[in-house]
Short mmCIF file of C-alpha atoms in Angstrom, two decimals:
data_model
loop_
_atom_site.label_atom_id
_atom_site.label_comp_id
_atom_site.label_asym_id
_atom_site.label_seq_id
_atom_site.Cartn_x
_atom_site.Cartn_y
_atom_site.Cartn_z
CA MET A 3 0.00 0.00 0.00
CA ALA A 4 1.23 3.50 -0.83
CA GLY A 5 0.65 5.31 2.45
CA VAL A 6 -1.03 5.32 5.79
CA THR A 7 -3.86 7.84 5.74
CA ALA A 8 -7.27 6.86 7.07
CA VAL A 9 -8.60 6.42 3.53
CA GLU A 10 -5.72 4.13 2.58
CA LEU A 11 -6.05 2.13 5.78
CA ALA A 12 -9.73 1.36 5.38
CA GLY A 13 -9.99 -2.40 4.77
CA ALA A 14 -6.21 -2.91 4.79
CA ARG A 15 -4.71 -5.83 6.67
CA VAL A 16 -2.35 -4.34 9.24
CA THR A 17 -0.20 -6.18 11.75
CA VAL A 18 0.93 -4.39 14.89
CA MET A 19 4.04 -6.01 16.36
CA GLY A 20 4.72 -5.40 20.03
CA LEU A 21 1.98 -5.03 22.59
CA ALA A 22 3.45 -2.35 24.80
CA ARG A 23 1.78 1.04 25.35
CA SER A 24 2.37 2.34 21.83
CA GLY A 25 1.31 -0.91 20.17
CA VAL A 26 -2.05 -0.91 21.94
CA ALA A 27 -2.57 2.75 21.00
CA ALA A 28 -1.73 1.99 17.37
CA CYS A 29 -4.26 -0.85 17.43
CA ARG A 30 -7.01 1.53 18.60
CA LEU A 31 -6.10 4.07 15.92
CA LEU A 32 -6.06 1.49 13.15
CA GLN A 33 -9.44 0.12 14.20
CA LEU A 34 -10.93 3.61 14.12
CA ALA A 35 -9.45 4.12 10.65
CA GLY A 36 -11.20 0.96 9.42
CA ALA A 37 -8.22 -1.35 9.09
CA ARG A 38 -8.36 -5.10 9.66
CA VAL A 39 -6.00 -5.37 12.60
CA THR A 40 -3.87 -8.21 13.89
CA VAL A 41 -1.73 -7.71 16.98
CA ALA A 42 1.34 -9.85 17.58
CA ASP A 43 3.85 -10.33 20.38
CA ARG A 44 6.47 -12.96 21.11
CA LYS A 45 5.30 -13.20 24.72
CA GLU A 46 2.75 -15.85 25.65
CA SER A 47 -0.86 -14.99 26.50
CA ALA A 48 -0.28 -15.53 30.22
CA GLU A 49 2.28 -12.70 30.21
CA LEU A 50 -0.08 -10.36 28.36
CA THR A 51 -3.31 -10.86 30.28
CA ALA A 52 -3.82 -7.23 31.28
CA ILE A 53 -2.87 -5.87 27.85
CA LEU A 54 -5.01 -8.34 25.93
CA GLY A 55 -7.93 -7.38 28.16
CA SER A 56 -7.72 -3.83 26.79
CA ILE A 57 -8.02 -4.97 23.17
CA ASP A 58 -11.28 -5.50 21.31
CA ARG A 59 -10.79 -9.23 20.79
CA ASP A 60 -14.06 -9.50 18.87
CA HIS A 61 -12.63 -7.39 16.05
CA VAL A 62 -8.85 -7.73 16.43
CA ALA A 63 -6.95 -10.92 15.67
CA VAL A 64 -4.29 -11.89 18.22
CA THR A 65 -1.18 -13.94 17.46
CA VAL A 66 1.21 -14.38 20.37
CA GLY A 67 3.94 -16.74 21.49
CA ALA A 68 6.06 -18.91 19.22
CA ARG A 69 3.89 -18.30 16.15
CA TYR A 70 3.71 -14.52 16.44
CA GLU A 71 5.67 -13.92 13.23
CA SER A 72 3.01 -15.78 11.21
CA SER A 73 0.89 -12.64 11.61
CA LEU A 74 3.08 -11.03 8.93
CA ASP A 75 2.22 -13.49 6.17
CA GLU A 76 -0.74 -11.60 4.70
CA ALA A 77 -0.12 -8.09 6.02
CA ASP A 78 -0.48 -5.07 3.75
CA LEU A 79 1.29 -2.92 6.33
CA VAL A 80 3.30 -3.63 9.48
CA VAL A 81 3.49 -1.23 12.43
CA ILE A 82 6.21 -1.93 14.98
CA SER A 83 6.54 -0.77 18.57
CA PRO A 84 9.87 0.80 19.60
CA GLY A 85 10.99 -2.35 21.38
CA VAL A 86 10.78 -4.45 18.19
CA PRO A 87 14.13 -4.47 16.31
CA TYR A 88 13.58 -3.34 12.74
CA ARG A 89 16.29 -5.77 11.57
CA LEU A 90 14.33 -8.91 12.48
CA SER A 91 14.71 -11.42 9.67
CA SER A 92 10.93 -11.76 9.45
CA LEU A 93 10.61 -8.00 8.91
CA GLU A 94 13.33 -8.09 6.25
CA ALA A 95 11.29 -10.73 4.44
CA VAL A 96 8.21 -8.50 4.63
CA ARG A 97 10.14 -5.61 3.11
CA ARG A 98 11.35 -7.79 0.28
CA ARG A 99 7.68 -8.44 -0.56
CA GLY A 100 7.24 -4.69 -0.93
CA VAL A 101 5.28 -4.28 2.33
CA LYS A 102 6.06 -1.20 4.38
CA VAL A 103 7.28 -1.56 7.95
CA ILE A 104 6.74 1.65 9.91
CA SER A 105 6.78 2.81 13.51
CA GLU A 106 3.76 3.72 15.63
CA LEU A 107 5.09 7.29 15.54
CA GLU A 108 5.10 7.30 11.73
CA LEU A 109 1.56 5.92 11.62
CA ALA A 110 0.14 8.43 14.07
CA SER A 111 1.87 11.46 12.58
CA GLN A 112 -0.11 11.11 9.34
CA PHE A 113 -3.38 12.00 11.09
CA PHE A 114 -2.56 15.62 11.92
CA ARG A 115 -2.44 18.94 10.16
CA SER A 116 -1.24 20.83 13.23
CA PRO A 117 2.48 21.72 13.39
CA LEU A 118 4.60 18.96 14.86
CA LEU A 119 7.66 19.68 17.00
CA ALA A 120 9.93 16.64 17.43
CA ILE A 121 12.76 16.40 19.96
CA THR A 122 15.41 13.69 20.04
CA GLY A 123 18.76 13.19 21.74
CA THR A 124 20.34 10.81 24.21
CA ASN A 125 19.46 12.98 27.22
CA GLY A 126 17.10 15.83 28.02
CA LYS A 127 14.23 14.94 25.69
CA SER A 128 11.62 14.66 28.42
CA THR A 129 12.60 17.93 30.07
CA THR A 130 12.63 19.79 26.77
CA VAL A 131 9.24 18.61 25.51
CA THR A 132 7.71 19.31 28.93
CA LEU A 133 9.12 22.85 28.85
CA ILE A 134 7.80 23.43 25.34
CA GLY A 135 4.38 22.23 26.48
CA LYS A 136 4.48 24.71 29.37
CA PHE A 137 5.57 27.52 27.05
CA LEU A 138 2.68 26.78 24.70
CA ALA A 139 0.20 26.56 27.59
CA GLU A 140 1.39 29.97 28.80
CA SER A 141 0.62 31.22 25.28
CA GLY A 142 -2.93 29.84 25.41
CA LYS A 143 -2.27 27.07 22.88
CA ARG A 144 -3.66 23.53 23.01
CA ALA A 145 -0.66 21.25 22.82
CA PHE A 146 -0.28 17.51 22.90
CA VAL A 147 2.90 16.53 24.75
CA GLY A 148 3.99 12.92 24.55
CA GLY A 149 5.43 10.34 22.18
CA ASN A 150 8.25 8.42 23.79
CA LEU A 151 7.36 10.43 26.89
CA GLY A 152 4.07 9.50 28.57
CA THR A 153 1.20 9.22 26.10
CA ALA A 154 1.74 7.58 22.72
CA LEU A 155 1.15 9.85 19.73
CA SER A 156 -1.49 7.39 18.47
CA GLU A 157 -3.67 8.32 21.45
CA ALA A 158 -3.72 11.91 20.22
CA ALA A 159 -4.32 10.69 16.67
CA VAL A 160 -7.42 8.84 17.88
CA GLU A 161 -8.75 12.13 19.28
CA ALA A 162 -7.89 13.98 16.08
CA LEU A 163 -9.50 11.33 13.84
CA ARG A 164 -12.67 11.26 15.94
CA ALA A 165 -12.91 15.04 15.70
CA SER A 166 -12.42 14.87 11.94
CA GLN A 167 -15.05 12.17 11.56
CA ALA A 168 -17.47 14.37 13.53
CA GLY A 169 -16.72 17.38 11.32
CA GLN A 170 -14.88 19.17 14.11
CA SER A 171 -11.53 20.95 14.13
CA SER A 172 -8.40 19.37 15.53
CA PRO A 173 -8.21 19.31 19.34
CA PHE A 174 -4.54 20.34 19.16
CA ASP A 175 -2.83 23.52 17.98
CA TYR A 176 0.59 21.92 18.29
CA LEU A 177 2.07 18.46 18.78
CA VAL A 178 5.21 18.27 20.91
CA VAL A 179 6.73 14.85 20.58
CA GLU A 180 9.66 13.16 22.27
CA VAL A 181 11.26 10.82 19.74
CA SER A 182 13.67 7.98 20.36
CA SER A 183 16.19 6.54 17.93
CA PHE A 184 14.10 3.34 17.83
CA GLN A 185 11.12 5.30 16.54
CA LEU A 186 13.22 6.99 13.85
CA GLU A 187 14.70 3.82 12.36
CA THR A 188 11.81 3.35 9.93
CA VAL A 189 11.09 6.98 8.96
CA ASP A 190 9.07 7.17 5.76
CA ARG A 191 6.97 10.35 5.67
CA PHE A 192 7.44 11.61 9.24
CA HIS A 193 7.78 15.36 8.77
CA PRO A 194 8.21 17.66 11.78
CA TRP A 195 7.93 21.41 11.31
CA ILE A 196 10.62 21.85 13.96
CA ALA A 197 13.09 19.04 14.68
CA ALA A 198 15.75 19.22 17.37
CA LEU A 199 18.76 17.04 18.12
CA LEU A 200 19.86 17.83 21.68
CA ASN A 201 22.95 15.66 22.10
CA VAL A 202 24.47 12.27 21.36
CA THR A 203 26.38 10.02 23.74
CA VAL A 204 27.02 6.28 23.63
CA ASP A 205 23.73 4.46 24.23
CA HIS A 206 21.72 1.40 23.17
CA GLN A 207 24.82 -0.63 22.35
CA ASP A 208 22.63 -3.74 22.37
CA ARG A 209 20.65 -2.31 19.44
CA TYR A 210 23.31 -0.61 17.29
CA GLU A 211 26.55 -2.01 15.94
CA SER A 212 28.35 1.33 16.21
CA LEU A 213 27.96 4.88 17.47
CA ASP A 214 27.75 6.04 13.85
CA GLU A 215 24.72 3.82 13.29
CA TYR A 216 23.06 5.27 16.40
CA VAL A 217 23.76 8.84 15.21
CA ALA A 218 22.38 7.98 11.76
CA ALA A 219 19.11 6.85 13.35
CA LYS A 220 18.85 10.09 15.34
CA GLN A 221 19.65 12.13 12.23
CA ARG A 222 16.62 10.74 10.39
CA ILE A 223 14.46 13.19 12.35
CA PHE A 224 15.46 15.76 9.68
CA GLU A 225 14.98 13.48 6.68
CA ASN A 226 11.71 14.88 5.28
CA GLN A 227 12.14 18.50 6.28
CA THR A 228 12.12 21.23 3.63
CA ALA A 229 13.28 24.83 3.44
CA SER A 230 10.09 25.96 5.21
CA ASP A 231 10.96 23.91 8.33
CA PHE A 232 13.43 24.42 11.16
CA ALA A 233 16.25 22.14 12.32
CA LEU A 234 17.75 22.83 15.74
CA PHE A 235 21.20 21.64 16.84
CA ASN A 236 23.28 21.66 20.00
CA LEU A 237 26.36 23.60 18.91
CA ASP A 238 28.29 22.46 22.00
CA ASP A 239 28.06 18.78 21.03
CA ASP A 240 30.87 17.77 18.69
CA ARG A 241 28.81 14.91 17.24
CA VAL A 242 25.68 17.01 16.69
CA ALA A 243 26.95 20.38 15.47
CA PRO A 244 28.45 19.16 12.14
CA LEU A 245 25.14 17.52 11.16
CA ARG A 246 23.63 20.95 10.49
CA GLN A 247 25.47 20.99 7.16
CA GLN A 248 23.35 18.10 5.91
CA VAL A 249 19.78 19.44 6.30
CA ARG A 250 17.45 21.28 3.93
CA ALA A 251 15.57 23.10 6.70
CA LYS A 252 16.46 26.47 8.17
CA ARG A 253 19.30 25.87 10.61
CA LEU A 254 19.06 27.00 14.23
CA GLY A 255 21.47 26.36 17.07
CA PHE A 256 21.85 26.72 20.80
CA THR A 257 25.04 27.06 22.81
CA LYS A 258 26.31 28.09 26.24
CA ALA A 259 28.91 30.21 24.44
CA SER A 260 28.37 33.93 23.80
CA THR A 261 27.82 33.68 20.04
CA ILE A 262 26.52 31.35 17.30
CA GLY A 263 27.92 30.49 13.89
CA ALA A 264 27.41 32.82 10.93
CA ASP A 265 26.10 29.87 8.89
CA LEU A 266 22.97 29.63 11.05
CA ASP A 267 19.59 31.30 10.51
CA GLY A 268 19.34 32.10 14.21
CA GLY A 269 20.02 30.67 17.60
CA THR A 270 20.06 30.92 21.36
CA PHE A 271 23.14 31.66 23.48
CA LEU A 272 24.40 33.09 26.77
CA ASP A 273 25.31 36.73 27.27
CA GLY A 274 26.70 36.67 30.78
CA ASP A 275 23.84 35.41 32.93
CA MET A 276 21.19 36.20 30.31
CA ILE A 277 19.80 33.63 27.85
CA VAL A 278 19.41 35.47 24.54
CA THR A 279 17.90 34.40 21.21
CA THR A 280 17.94 35.64 17.63
CA VAL A 281 15.62 33.03 16.10
CA THR A 282 13.01 35.66 15.18
CA GLY A 283 15.59 37.80 13.40
CA VAL A 284 16.02 40.25 16.28
CA ARG A 285 17.79 39.92 19.59
CA GLN A 286 15.45 38.96 22.46
CA GLU A 287 16.23 38.20 26.07
CA ILE A 288 14.49 35.09 27.45
CA CYS A 289 15.45 34.97 31.11
CA ARG A 290 18.45 34.88 33.38
CA ARG A 291 20.26 31.60 33.82
CA SER A 292 19.87 32.04 37.57
CA GLU A 293 16.06 32.05 37.22
CA ILE A 294 15.91 28.46 35.96
CA ARG A 295 14.44 26.38 38.77
CA ILE A 296 15.47 22.99 37.42
CA ILE A 297 18.98 22.10 38.51
CA GLY A 298 21.98 21.45 36.27
CA ASN A 299 23.87 23.01 33.35
CA HIS A 300 22.16 20.56 31.00
CA ASN A 301 18.83 22.19 31.88
CA VAL A 302 20.15 25.53 30.64
CA GLU A 303 20.52 23.75 27.29
CA ASN A 304 17.03 22.29 27.61
CA VAL A 305 15.55 25.77 28.12
CA MET A 306 17.49 27.04 25.12
CA ALA A 307 16.25 24.17 22.98
CA GLY A 308 12.65 24.47 24.16
CA TRP A 309 12.28 28.23 24.02
CA ARG A 310 9.48 29.79 21.95
CA PRO A 311 9.45 33.43 20.79
CA GLN A 312 7.37 34.93 23.63
CA PRO A 313 9.92 35.81 26.33
CA MET A 314 7.61 36.92 29.16
CA ARG A 315 5.47 33.79 29.04
CA CYS A 316 8.48 31.53 28.62
CA CYS A 317 10.15 33.16 31.60
CA ALA A 318 7.05 32.48 33.72
CA ALA A 319 7.09 28.83 32.70
CA VAL A 320 10.81 28.45 33.42
CA ARG A 321 10.47 30.05 36.85
CA SER A 322 7.63 27.69 37.79
CA THR A 323 9.29 24.49 36.58
CA ARG A 324 10.90 22.66 39.48
CA PHE A 325 11.08 19.02 38.42
CA VAL A 326 10.59 16.85 35.38
CA ALA A 327 10.59 13.06 35.56
CA PHE A 328 13.06 11.46 33.17
CA LEU A 329 11.91 8.33 31.40
#
């Protein structure tokens, strides 16, 4: 099948592999879109009792345990949860048949017209998306905040699709999504308006053969961006900063230094104790570093990455933010 819109999904045979939080949410979304859904997991039924109880077993086929890969045999589309390695031999066989294998994130993202802000990096994703959500709330905007953090994007897509089916407008003005490298491995049409790469350190060595492969997965967040989008980079990270030369989007940066590169379209930096930005084309002061209530130099970077161009409201959000749970 060519894509994953609701029209294209109607009547399609779709297998969801992995019955964690995002897999169950994808199942609900696919059902609402009219797909013929099969859910699959390598765990046995006894280990999945609670999860299987949340699925509409009258209308969803379930294949678990040793035969779970047989669910792929007649699939028109396969949606994988982040915990499912995209290199599984059974998934490679599916691809050779010309069947798309996509992530739950990819699936859900096709159901929105609202601007999508996607944040990835080894550390700081949860803090940054939470800050952006607070900034938007201070601005009176309706924002979904989730993805790899908290609520799966498919849950928001269910709300958006229901609103569309009822002839109503989208319930969200913005989508702020934490994105992991696992979710980016199968990028197809995922297209954030703003994409940010916060940092890269050695991680997930059980999943990737090298650090370069891990960085390449992270870098796919920018893959479908165009000149009307924005790509944001941590200029203090030696692995991240050079990647800005490879994007088509407008390039933005943030740094704890007192200036940004001339090759950028704008950025955020420190002038003494003041966090300053030029992303709107003019110099604006956001807040003082000493006003940030969340502890640690890395959270100065998170504020820089998450800032939106309304300094007074952003400052209020930063001053009120004391703690963010890291996932």
